PDB file of C-alpha atoms in Angstrom:
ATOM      1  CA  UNK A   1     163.235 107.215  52.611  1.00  0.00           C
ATOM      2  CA  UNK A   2     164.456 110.972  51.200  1.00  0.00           C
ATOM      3  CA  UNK A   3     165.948 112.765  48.786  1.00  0.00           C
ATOM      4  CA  UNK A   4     163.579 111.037  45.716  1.00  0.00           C
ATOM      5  CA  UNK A   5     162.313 113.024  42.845  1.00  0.00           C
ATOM      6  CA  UNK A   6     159.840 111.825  40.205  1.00  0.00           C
ATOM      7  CA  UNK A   7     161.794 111.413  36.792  1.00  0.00           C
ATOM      8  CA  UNK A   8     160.078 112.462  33.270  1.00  0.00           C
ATOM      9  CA  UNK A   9     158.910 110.015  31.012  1.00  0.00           C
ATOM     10  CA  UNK A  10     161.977 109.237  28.443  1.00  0.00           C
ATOM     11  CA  UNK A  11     161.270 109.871  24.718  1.00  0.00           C
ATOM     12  CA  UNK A  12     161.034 107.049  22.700  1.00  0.00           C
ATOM     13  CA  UNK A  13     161.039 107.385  18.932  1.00  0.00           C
ATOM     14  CA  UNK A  14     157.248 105.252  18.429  1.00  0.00           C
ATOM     15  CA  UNK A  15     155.650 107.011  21.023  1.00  0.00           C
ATOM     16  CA  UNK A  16     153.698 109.953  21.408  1.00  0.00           C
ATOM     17  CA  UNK A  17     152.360 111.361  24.798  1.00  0.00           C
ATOM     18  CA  UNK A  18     149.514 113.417  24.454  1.00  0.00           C
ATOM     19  CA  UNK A  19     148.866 114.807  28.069  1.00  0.00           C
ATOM     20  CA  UNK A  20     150.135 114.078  31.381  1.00  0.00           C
ATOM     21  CA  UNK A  21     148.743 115.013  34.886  1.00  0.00           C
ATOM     22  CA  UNK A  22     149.524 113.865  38.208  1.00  0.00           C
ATOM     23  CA  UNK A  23     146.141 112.937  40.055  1.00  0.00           C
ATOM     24  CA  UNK A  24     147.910 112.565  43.479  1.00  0.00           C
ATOM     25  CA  UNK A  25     151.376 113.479  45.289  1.00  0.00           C
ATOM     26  CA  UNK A  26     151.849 111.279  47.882  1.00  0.00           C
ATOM     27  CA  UNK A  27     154.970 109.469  48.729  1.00  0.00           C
ATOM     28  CA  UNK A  28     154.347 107.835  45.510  1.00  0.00           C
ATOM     29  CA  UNK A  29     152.701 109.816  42.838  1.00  0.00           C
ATOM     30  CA  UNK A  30     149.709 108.345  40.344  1.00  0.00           C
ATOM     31  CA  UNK A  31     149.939 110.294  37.236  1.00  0.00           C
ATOM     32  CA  UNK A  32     147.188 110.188  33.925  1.00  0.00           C
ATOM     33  CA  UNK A  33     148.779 109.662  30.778  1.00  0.00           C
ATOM     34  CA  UNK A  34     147.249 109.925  27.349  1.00  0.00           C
ATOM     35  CA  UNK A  35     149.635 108.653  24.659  1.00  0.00           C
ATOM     36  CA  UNK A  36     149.515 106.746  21.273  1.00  0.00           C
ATOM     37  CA  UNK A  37     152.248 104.006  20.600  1.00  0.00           C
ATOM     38  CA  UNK A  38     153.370 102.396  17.166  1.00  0.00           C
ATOM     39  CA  UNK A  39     151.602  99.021  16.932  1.00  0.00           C
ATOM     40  CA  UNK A  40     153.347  95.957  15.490  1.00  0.00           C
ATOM     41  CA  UNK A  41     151.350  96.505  12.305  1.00  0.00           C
ATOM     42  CA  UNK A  42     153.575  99.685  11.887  1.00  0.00           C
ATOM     43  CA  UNK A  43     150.576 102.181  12.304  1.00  0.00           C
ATOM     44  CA  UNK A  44     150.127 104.713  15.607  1.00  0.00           C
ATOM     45  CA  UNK A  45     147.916 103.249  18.236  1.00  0.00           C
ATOM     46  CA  UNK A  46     144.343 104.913  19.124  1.00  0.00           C
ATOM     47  CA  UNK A  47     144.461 107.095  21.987  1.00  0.00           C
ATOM     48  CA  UNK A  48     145.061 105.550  24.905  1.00  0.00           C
ATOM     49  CA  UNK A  49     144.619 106.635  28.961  1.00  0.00           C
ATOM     50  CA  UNK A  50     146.933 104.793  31.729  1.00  0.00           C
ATOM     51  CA  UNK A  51     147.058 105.206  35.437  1.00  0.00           C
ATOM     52  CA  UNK A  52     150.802 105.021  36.195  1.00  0.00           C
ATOM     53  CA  UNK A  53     152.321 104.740  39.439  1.00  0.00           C
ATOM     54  CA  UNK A  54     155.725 106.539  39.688  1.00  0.00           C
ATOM     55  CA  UNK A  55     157.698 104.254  42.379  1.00  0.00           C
ATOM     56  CA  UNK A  56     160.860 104.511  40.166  1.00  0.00           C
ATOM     57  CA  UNK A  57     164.531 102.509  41.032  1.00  0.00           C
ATOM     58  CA  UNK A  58     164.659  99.609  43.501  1.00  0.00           C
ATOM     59  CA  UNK A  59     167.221  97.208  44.581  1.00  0.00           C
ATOM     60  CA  UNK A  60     167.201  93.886  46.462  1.00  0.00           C
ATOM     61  CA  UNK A  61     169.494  91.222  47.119  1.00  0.00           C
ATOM     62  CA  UNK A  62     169.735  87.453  47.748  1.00  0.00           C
ATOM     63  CA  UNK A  63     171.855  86.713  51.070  1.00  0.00           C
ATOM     64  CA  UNK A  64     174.337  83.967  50.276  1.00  0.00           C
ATOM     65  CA  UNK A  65     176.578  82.305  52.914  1.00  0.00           C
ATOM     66  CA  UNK A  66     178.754  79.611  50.634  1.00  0.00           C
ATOM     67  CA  UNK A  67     180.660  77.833  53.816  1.00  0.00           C
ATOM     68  CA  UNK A  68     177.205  77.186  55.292  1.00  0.00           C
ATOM     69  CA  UNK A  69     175.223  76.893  52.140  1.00  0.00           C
ATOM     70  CA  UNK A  70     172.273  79.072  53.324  1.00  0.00           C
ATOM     71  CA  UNK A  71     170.747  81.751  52.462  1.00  0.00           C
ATOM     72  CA  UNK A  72     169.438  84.917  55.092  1.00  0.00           C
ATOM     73  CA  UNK A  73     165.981  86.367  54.410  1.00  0.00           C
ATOM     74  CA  UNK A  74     163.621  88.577  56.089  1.00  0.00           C
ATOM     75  CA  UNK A  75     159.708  88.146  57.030  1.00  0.00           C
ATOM     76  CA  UNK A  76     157.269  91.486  57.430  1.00  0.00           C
ATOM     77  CA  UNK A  77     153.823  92.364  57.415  1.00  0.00           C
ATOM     78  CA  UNK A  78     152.889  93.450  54.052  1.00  0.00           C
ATOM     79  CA  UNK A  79     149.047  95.087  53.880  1.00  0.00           C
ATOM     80  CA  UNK A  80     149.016  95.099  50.084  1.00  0.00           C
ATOM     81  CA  UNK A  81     149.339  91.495  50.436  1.00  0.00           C
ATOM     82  CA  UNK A  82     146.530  90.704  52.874  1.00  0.00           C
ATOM     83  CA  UNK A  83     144.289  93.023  50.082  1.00  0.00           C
ATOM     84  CA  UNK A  84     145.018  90.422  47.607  1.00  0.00           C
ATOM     85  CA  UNK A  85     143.869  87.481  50.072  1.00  0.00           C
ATOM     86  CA  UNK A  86     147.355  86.048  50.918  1.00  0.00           C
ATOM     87  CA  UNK A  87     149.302  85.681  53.819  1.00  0.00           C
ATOM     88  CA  UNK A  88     150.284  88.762  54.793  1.00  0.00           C
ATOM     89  CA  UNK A  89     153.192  88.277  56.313  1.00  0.00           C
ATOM     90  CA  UNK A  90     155.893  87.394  53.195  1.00  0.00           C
ATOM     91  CA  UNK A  91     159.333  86.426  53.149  1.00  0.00           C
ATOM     92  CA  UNK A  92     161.329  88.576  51.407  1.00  0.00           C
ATOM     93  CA  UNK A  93     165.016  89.816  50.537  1.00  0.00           C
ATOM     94  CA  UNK A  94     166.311  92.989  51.648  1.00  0.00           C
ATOM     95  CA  UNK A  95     165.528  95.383  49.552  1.00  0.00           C
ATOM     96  CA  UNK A  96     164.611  99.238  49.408  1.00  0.00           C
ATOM     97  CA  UNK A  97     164.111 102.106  46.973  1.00  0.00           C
ATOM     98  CA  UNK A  98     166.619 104.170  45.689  1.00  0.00           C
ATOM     99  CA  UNK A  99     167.761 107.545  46.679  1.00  0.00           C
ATOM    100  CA  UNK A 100     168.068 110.001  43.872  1.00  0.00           C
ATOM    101  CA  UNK A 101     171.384 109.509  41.841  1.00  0.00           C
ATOM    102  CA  UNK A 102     172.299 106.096  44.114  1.00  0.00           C
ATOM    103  CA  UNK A 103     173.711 103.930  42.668  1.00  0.00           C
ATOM    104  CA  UNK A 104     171.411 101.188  43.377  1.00  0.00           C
ATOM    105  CA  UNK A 105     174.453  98.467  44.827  1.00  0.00           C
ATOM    106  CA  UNK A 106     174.376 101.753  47.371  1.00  0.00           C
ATOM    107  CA  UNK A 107     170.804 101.478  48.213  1.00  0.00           C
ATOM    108  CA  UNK A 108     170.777  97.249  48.720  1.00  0.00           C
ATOM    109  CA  UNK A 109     174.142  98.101  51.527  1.00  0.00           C
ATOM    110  CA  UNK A 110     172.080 100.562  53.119  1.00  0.00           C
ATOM    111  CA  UNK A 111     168.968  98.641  52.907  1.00  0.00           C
ATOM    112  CA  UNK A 112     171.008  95.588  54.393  1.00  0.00           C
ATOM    113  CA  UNK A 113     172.131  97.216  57.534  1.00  0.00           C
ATOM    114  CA  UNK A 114     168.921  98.972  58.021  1.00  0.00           C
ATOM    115  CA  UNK A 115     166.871  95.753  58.119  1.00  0.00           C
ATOM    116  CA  UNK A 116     168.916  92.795  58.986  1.00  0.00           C
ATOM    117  CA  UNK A 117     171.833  94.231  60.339  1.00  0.00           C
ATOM    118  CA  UNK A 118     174.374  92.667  57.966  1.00  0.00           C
ATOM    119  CA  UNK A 119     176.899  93.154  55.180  1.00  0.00           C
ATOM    120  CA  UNK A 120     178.489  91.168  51.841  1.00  0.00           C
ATOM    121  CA  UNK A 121     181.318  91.363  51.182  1.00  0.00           C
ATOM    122  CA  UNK A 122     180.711  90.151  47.673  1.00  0.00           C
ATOM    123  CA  UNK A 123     177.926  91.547  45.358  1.00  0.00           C
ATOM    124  CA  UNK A 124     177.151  90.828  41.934  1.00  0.00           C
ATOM    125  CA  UNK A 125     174.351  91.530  39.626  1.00  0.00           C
ATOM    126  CA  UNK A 126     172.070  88.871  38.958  1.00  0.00           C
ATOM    127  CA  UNK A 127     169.550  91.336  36.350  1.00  0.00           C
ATOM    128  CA  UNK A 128     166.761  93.994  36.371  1.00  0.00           C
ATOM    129  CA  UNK A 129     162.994  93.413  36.853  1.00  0.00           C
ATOM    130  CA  UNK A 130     160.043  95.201  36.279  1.00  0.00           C
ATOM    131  CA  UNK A 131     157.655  94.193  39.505  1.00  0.00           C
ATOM    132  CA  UNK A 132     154.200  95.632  38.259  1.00  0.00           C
ATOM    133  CA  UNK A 133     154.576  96.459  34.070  1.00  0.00           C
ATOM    134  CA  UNK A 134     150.767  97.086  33.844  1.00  0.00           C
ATOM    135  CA  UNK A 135     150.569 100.073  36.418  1.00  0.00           C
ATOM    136  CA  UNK A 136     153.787 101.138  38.206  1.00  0.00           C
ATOM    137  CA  UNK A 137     157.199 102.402  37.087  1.00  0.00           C
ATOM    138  CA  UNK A 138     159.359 100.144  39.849  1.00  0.00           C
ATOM    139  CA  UNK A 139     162.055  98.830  38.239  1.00  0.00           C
ATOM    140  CA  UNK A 140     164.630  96.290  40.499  1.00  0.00           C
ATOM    141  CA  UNK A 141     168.065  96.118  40.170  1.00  0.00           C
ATOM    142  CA  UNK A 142     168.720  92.246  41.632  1.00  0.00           C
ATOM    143  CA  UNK A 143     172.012  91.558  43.653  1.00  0.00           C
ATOM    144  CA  UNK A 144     173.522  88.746  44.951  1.00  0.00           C
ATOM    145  CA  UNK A 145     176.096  89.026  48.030  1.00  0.00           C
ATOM    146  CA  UNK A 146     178.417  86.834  49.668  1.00  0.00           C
ATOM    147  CA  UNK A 147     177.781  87.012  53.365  1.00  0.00           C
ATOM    148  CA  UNK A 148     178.107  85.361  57.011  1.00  0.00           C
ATOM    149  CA  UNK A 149     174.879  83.458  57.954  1.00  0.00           C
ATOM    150  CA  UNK A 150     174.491  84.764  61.705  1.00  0.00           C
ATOM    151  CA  UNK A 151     173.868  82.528  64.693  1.00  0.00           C
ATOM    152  CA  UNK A 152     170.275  81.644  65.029  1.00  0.00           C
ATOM    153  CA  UNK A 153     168.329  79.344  66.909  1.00  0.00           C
ATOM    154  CA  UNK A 154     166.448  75.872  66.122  1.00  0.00           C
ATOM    155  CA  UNK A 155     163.928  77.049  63.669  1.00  0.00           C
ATOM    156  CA  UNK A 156     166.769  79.085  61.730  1.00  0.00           C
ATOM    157  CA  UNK A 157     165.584  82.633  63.674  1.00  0.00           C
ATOM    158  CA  UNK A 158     168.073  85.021  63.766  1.00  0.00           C
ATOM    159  CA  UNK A 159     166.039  87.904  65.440  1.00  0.00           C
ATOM    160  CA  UNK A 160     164.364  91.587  64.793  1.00  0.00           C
ATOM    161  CA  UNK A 161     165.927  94.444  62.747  1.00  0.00           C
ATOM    162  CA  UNK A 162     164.009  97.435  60.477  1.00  0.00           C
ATOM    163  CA  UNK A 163     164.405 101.110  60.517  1.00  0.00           C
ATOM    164  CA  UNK A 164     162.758 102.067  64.263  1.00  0.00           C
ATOM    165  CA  UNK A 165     162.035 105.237  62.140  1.00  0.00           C
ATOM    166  CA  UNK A 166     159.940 103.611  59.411  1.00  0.00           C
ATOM    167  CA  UNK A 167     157.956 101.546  62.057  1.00  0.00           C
ATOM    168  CA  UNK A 168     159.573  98.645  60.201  1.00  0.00           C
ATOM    169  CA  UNK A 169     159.013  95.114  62.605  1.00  0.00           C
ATOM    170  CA  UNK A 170     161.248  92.369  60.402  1.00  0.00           C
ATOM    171  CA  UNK A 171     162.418  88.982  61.407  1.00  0.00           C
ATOM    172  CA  UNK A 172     165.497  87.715  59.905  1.00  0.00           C
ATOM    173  CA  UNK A 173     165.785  84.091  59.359  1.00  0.00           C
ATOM    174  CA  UNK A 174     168.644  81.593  57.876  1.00  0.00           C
ATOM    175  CA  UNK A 175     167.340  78.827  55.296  1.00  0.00           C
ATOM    176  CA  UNK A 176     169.434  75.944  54.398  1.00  0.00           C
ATOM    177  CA  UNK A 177     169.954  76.627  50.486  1.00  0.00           C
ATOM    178  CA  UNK A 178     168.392  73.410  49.304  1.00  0.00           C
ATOM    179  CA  UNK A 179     165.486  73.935  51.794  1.00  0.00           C
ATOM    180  CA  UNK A 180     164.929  77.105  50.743  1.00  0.00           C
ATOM    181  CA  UNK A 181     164.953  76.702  46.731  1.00  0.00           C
ATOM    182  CA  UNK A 182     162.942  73.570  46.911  1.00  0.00           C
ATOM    183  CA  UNK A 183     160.116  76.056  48.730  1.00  0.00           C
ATOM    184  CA  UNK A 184     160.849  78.413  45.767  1.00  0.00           C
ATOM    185  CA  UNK A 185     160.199  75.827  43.369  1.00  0.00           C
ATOM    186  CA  UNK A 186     156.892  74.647  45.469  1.00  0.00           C
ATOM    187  CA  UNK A 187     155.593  78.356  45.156  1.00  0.00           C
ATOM    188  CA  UNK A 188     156.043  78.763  48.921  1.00  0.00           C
ATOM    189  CA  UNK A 189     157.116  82.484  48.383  1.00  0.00           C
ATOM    190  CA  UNK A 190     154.514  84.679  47.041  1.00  0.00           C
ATOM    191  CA  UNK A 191     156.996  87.913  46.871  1.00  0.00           C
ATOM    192  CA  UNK A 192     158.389  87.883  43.256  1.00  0.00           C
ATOM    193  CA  UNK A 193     161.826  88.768  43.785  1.00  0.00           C
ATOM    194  CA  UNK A 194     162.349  85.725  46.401  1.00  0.00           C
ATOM    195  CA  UNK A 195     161.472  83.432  44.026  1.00  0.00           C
ATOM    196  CA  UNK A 196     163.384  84.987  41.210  1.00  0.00           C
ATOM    197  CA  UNK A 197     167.057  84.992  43.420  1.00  0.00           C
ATOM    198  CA  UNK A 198     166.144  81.405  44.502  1.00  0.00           C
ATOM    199  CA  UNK A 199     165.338  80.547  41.234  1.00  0.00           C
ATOM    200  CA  UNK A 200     168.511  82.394  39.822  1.00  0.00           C
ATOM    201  CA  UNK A 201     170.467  80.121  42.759  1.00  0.00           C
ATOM    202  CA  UNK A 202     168.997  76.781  42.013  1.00  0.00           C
ATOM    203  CA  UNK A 203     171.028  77.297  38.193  1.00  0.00           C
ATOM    204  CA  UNK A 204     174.602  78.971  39.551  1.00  0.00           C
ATOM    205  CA  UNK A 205     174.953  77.905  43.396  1.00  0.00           C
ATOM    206  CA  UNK A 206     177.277  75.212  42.716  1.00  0.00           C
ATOM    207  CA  UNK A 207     179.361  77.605  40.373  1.00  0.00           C
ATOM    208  CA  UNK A 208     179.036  80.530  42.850  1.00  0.00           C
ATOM    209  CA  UNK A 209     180.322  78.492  45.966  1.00  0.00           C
ATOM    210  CA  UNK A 210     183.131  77.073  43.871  1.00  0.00           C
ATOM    211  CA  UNK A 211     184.303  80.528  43.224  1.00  0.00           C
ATOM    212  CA  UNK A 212     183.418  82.607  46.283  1.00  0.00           C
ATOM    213  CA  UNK A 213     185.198  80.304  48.692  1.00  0.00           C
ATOM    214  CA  UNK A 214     188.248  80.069  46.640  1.00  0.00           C
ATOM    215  CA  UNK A 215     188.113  83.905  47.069  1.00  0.00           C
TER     216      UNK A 215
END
């Protein structure tokens, strides 16, 4: 990851930002902000002090092979997760942060090849989420994109990909659709944007197959 700059804070017309310092400039900077806010009473908030973690634009998208009816998703070691005292290892959609001034359907191709190898041929916009409101800034643009389910062997293992560069170590792995929502649904997948796009699925598949194969 390159080429990513740290964004000001947008004015907004009921609030007021009374200081702003950045306690630490690592790949992702913490900054200190004092601001007030309008309050639903109509009156200006107290002073208040947030920590705010400046990740800025993601993008991630749901694998979707309509022929086969399956979906393609990744597994990695995640270390924040083992710090909250679940398994660490998560399944997951490709996804990635975004490059300054890419588009973010630019960063979810790129992020695609980089870590499984693959492409759709077919992306649409399923919404944007905001993955941590009370302390970070990461906002995720959520695709979803017609591809090819690759071969893969009995237990739906396709095999290794990640950016050698990044020390990424990912498994890809094909899900039968149905299995894979009804683990969504079960609370099987502890990474937020999984269960969003399988959730998003479980209401359009049968209108999204209908149209991508006629396509």
């Amino acid at each position: 990851m390159s080429h990513r700059s740290t964004p000001p804070i947008p004015p907004h017309p009921d609030v007021v930002i009374e200081s702003e310092r950045r306690v630490w400039s690592g790949r992702f900077p913490l900054d200190v902000v004092e601001f007030r806010h309008r309050r639903f009473d109509g009156a200006m908030s107290g002073l208040r002090t947030w920590e705010l973690w400046r990740r800025g634009q993601a993008s991630a998208l749901l694998p979707y092979d309509p022929v086969a009816d399956a979906v393609v998703l990744i597994e990695q070691f995640r270390f924040p997760a083992l710090a909250a005292g679940v398994d660490p290892v998560l399944v997951e959609l490709p996804a990635g942060l975004c490059e300054d001034n890419e588009d973010p359907a630019d960063t979810i191709r790129r992020e695609m090849r980089e870590e499984m190898a693959m492409d759709a041929d077919r992306v649409e916009r399923i919404g944007g989420f905001m993955l941590t409101a009370g302390g970070a800034d990461e906002f995720c643009h959520l695709y979803v994109g017609r591809v090819v389910a690759p071969p893969s062997d009995g237990e739906g293992i396709v095999g290794l990909g990640g950016e050698v560069s990044e020390n990424e170590d990912i498994r890809v792995r094909v899900w039968d659709a149905e299995e894979a929502i009804a683990a969504a649904f079960a609370g099987y997948f502890t990474n937020s944007i999984t269960a969003i796009g399988l959730f998003w699925l479980a209401s359009k598949r049968d209108g999204l197959r209908q149209k991508w194969m006629t396509i």
